[in-house]
Amino acid sequence: MSAWPSFPKVSKDTSKLIPIRKVQTHLGAVEGKANDKIISTWLGHACFLIEPSRSDSGARGTRILFDPVFSDRCSPSQWIGPTRFTPPPCKIQDIPEVDAIVISHNHYDHLDTHTIGILSKRPRIPHFFAPLGNGSFFRSMGIPDTHVHIMDWWDSKRVEVTAQQHKVTVDITFTALHRPTLSASWVVEEVVSASPTDAAERPVVKVFFGGDTGYRAVLDGQDEDTLPVCPAFKEIGERFGGFDFAMVRACVVR
């Protein structure tokens, strides 16, 4: 651990260094341009809400939430543990109905018990996707097995979700990708049939979510060009080709 870099102190007035951009309270109501494939909203840290643009019939695309964390502390208790440097850009109540929630791994800053508890108690339960070893957590939250999908590396799972209010049926294929730890990156492939009257399905939309996956580990004083890289990225590219949208970690800890 002595080689691990020490982190600088964080200013108490982070609002001047990192202005908080409040997201709109009507998430999911954004009208995308006709040629948009993905509407994405970054909700801080690793959390994203994505939704394909609406179809010609006006039906929304499927909504997928990645690694949602809205608690003040990334800890098993809200009394101790590291606190957020900046507040969430919106309230959890502002998150619209979502069809699926994808968890990359079970560290507290990616899998938040309080947030999952609130989202899982909604009238329409989203489908939860997580890597191996996390089934007991979701069972303890009272989420039915029909809506929990625990997957190994390279496993694929296709689910069909129907949003009654919008009369949209969506086929989604989730693939857990190889990582050298008990966690996963994810590829989401989606085929949307926006309404029974649509003559043709919209094209497949492919999304990559990297979670905490890093390209290489570089310690102080090391020449990064001489260090090995994570081979999973090349393999992912060879298996899936390009993506319409990628959520890739950008951090000083590489």
Tab-separated table of C-alpha atoms in Angstrom, residues 110-230:
chain	number	residue	atom	x	y	z
A	110	HIS	CA	-22.062	1.615	-7.034
A	111	LEU	CA	-24.587	-0.519	-5.142
A	112	ASP	CA	-26.502	1.613	-2.653
A	113	THR	CA	-28.971	-0.182	-0.386
A	114	HIS	CA	-31.082	2.903	0.303
A	115	THR	CA	-31.404	3.810	-3.372
A	116	ILE	CA	-32.200	0.258	-4.474
A	117	GLY	CA	-34.764	-0.032	-1.693
A	118	ILE	CA	-36.675	3.007	-2.920
A	119	LEU	CA	-36.529	2.087	-6.602
A	120	SER	CA	-37.575	-1.522	-5.954
A	121	LYS	CA	-40.708	-0.432	-4.078
A	122	ARG	CA	-42.189	1.413	-7.011
A	123	PRO	CA	-45.523	0.175	-8.400
A	124	ARG	CA	-43.797	-1.150	-11.502
A	125	ILE	CA	-40.680	-3.051	-10.410
A	126	PRO	CA	-37.695	-2.653	-12.721
A	127	HIS	CA	-35.527	-5.590	-13.748
A	128	PHE	CA	-32.203	-5.721	-11.880
A	129	PHE	CA	-29.007	-6.995	-13.512
A	130	ALA	CA	-25.859	-7.717	-11.496
A	131	PRO	CA	-22.770	-9.973	-11.634
A	132	LEU	CA	-22.278	-13.201	-9.689
A	133	GLY	CA	-22.400	-13.174	-5.915
A	134	ASN	CA	-25.104	-10.539	-5.536
A	135	GLY	CA	-28.269	-12.636	-5.556
A	136	SER	CA	-28.646	-12.707	-1.772
A	137	PHE	CA	-28.558	-8.909	-1.620
A	138	PHE	CA	-31.502	-8.497	-3.965
A	139	ARG	CA	-33.440	-11.281	-2.243
A	140	SER	CA	-32.911	-9.518	1.089
A	141	MET	CA	-34.484	-6.416	-0.450
A	142	GLY	CA	-37.653	-8.366	-1.203
A	143	ILE	CA	-37.272	-8.109	-4.976
A	144	PRO	CA	-38.975	-11.053	-6.724
A	145	ASP	CA	-36.725	-13.563	-8.480
A	146	THR	CA	-38.503	-12.838	-11.761
A	147	HIS	CA	-36.934	-9.377	-11.727
A	148	VAL	CA	-33.410	-10.289	-10.596
A	149	HIS	CA	-30.856	-11.485	-13.142
A	150	ILE	CA	-27.462	-12.584	-11.788
A	151	MET	CA	-24.992	-13.214	-14.574
A	152	ASP	CA	-21.527	-14.612	-15.176
A	153	TRP	CA	-18.958	-13.247	-17.637
A	154	TRP	CA	-20.248	-13.321	-21.218
A	155	ASP	CA	-23.707	-14.457	-20.113
A	156	SER	CA	-26.528	-12.870	-22.077
A	157	LYS	CA	-30.095	-12.421	-20.932
A	158	ARG	CA	-32.965	-11.188	-23.062
A	159	VAL	CA	-35.969	-9.653	-21.354
A	160	GLU	CA	-39.151	-8.114	-22.669
A	161	VAL	CA	-40.586	-5.148	-20.842
A	162	THR	CA	-43.886	-3.417	-21.469
A	163	ALA	CA	-44.705	0.042	-20.212
A	164	GLN	CA	-48.480	0.087	-20.077
A	165	GLN	CA	-48.770	3.833	-20.009
A	166	HIS	CA	-46.812	4.208	-23.225
A	167	LYS	CA	-47.789	0.907	-24.852
A	168	VAL	CA	-44.192	0.167	-25.709
A	169	THR	CA	-42.702	-3.306	-25.815
A	170	VAL	CA	-38.942	-3.568	-25.677
A	171	ASP	CA	-36.645	-6.530	-26.150
A	172	ILE	CA	-33.367	-5.934	-24.327
A	173	THR	CA	-30.312	-8.176	-24.350
A	174	PHE	CA	-27.872	-7.674	-21.472
A	175	THR	CA	-24.376	-9.182	-21.604
A	176	ALA	CA	-22.019	-9.263	-18.629
A	177	LEU	CA	-18.463	-8.696	-19.821
A	178	HIS	CA	-15.211	-10.142	-18.543
A	179	ARG	CA	-13.341	-8.319	-15.825
A	180	PRO	CA	-10.511	-9.627	-13.628
A	181	THR	CA	-12.608	-9.191	-10.464
A	182	LEU	CA	-16.037	-10.261	-9.245
A	183	SER	CA	-17.710	-7.468	-11.139
A	184	ALA	CA	-18.728	-6.719	-14.671
A	185	SER	CA	-18.851	-4.292	-17.496
A	186	TRP	CA	-22.025	-4.478	-19.518
A	187	VAL	CA	-23.242	-4.355	-23.086
A	188	VAL	CA	-26.904	-3.581	-23.618
A	189	GLU	CA	-28.481	-4.335	-26.980
A	190	GLU	CA	-32.017	-3.191	-27.511
A	191	VAL	CA	-34.607	-3.697	-30.222
A	192	VAL	CA	-37.637	-1.459	-29.820
A	193	SER	CA	-41.065	-2.095	-31.261
A	194	ALA	CA	-42.653	1.178	-30.282
A	195	SER	CA	-46.292	0.235	-30.841
A	196	PRO	CA	-48.335	-2.534	-32.476
A	197	THR	CA	-48.998	-0.242	-35.429
A	198	ASP	CA	-45.338	0.304	-36.276
A	199	ALA	CA	-44.479	-1.334	-39.558
A	200	ALA	CA	-40.869	-2.034	-38.656
A	201	GLU	CA	-38.697	-2.298	-35.580
A	202	ARG	CA	-36.242	0.434	-34.844
A	203	PRO	CA	-32.580	-0.488	-35.300
A	204	VAL	CA	-30.666	-2.228	-32.540
A	205	VAL	CA	-29.082	0.257	-30.149
A	206	LYS	CA	-25.846	-0.871	-28.477
A	207	VAL	CA	-24.568	0.642	-25.234
A	208	PHE	CA	-21.365	-0.086	-23.296
A	209	PHE	CA	-21.112	0.530	-19.541
A	210	GLY	CA	-17.671	0.082	-18.027
A	211	GLY	CA	-18.368	0.583	-14.323
A	212	ASP	CA	-14.960	0.808	-12.629
A	213	THR	CA	-13.125	-1.002	-15.408
A	214	GLY	CA	-9.782	0.684	-16.045
A	215	TYR	CA	-7.549	0.401	-19.080
A	216	ARG	CA	-4.334	0.001	-17.078
A	217	ALA	CA	-2.946	0.485	-13.567
A	218	VAL	CA	-0.283	3.201	-13.320
A	219	LEU	CA	1.481	4.127	-10.085
A	220	ASP	CA	3.517	7.276	-9.461
A	221	GLY	CA	6.747	7.328	-11.432
A	222	GLN	CA	5.752	4.584	-13.847
A	223	ASP	CA	5.771	5.009	-17.607
A	224	GLU	CA	2.264	4.031	-18.643
A	225	ASP	CA	3.350	3.151	-22.181
A	226	THR	CA	5.451	0.292	-20.811
A	227	LEU	CA	2.658	-1.238	-18.725
A	228	PRO	CA	0.174	-3.924	-19.766
A	229	VAL	CA	-3.407	-2.996	-20.557
A	230	CYS	CA	-6.645	-4.755	-19.748
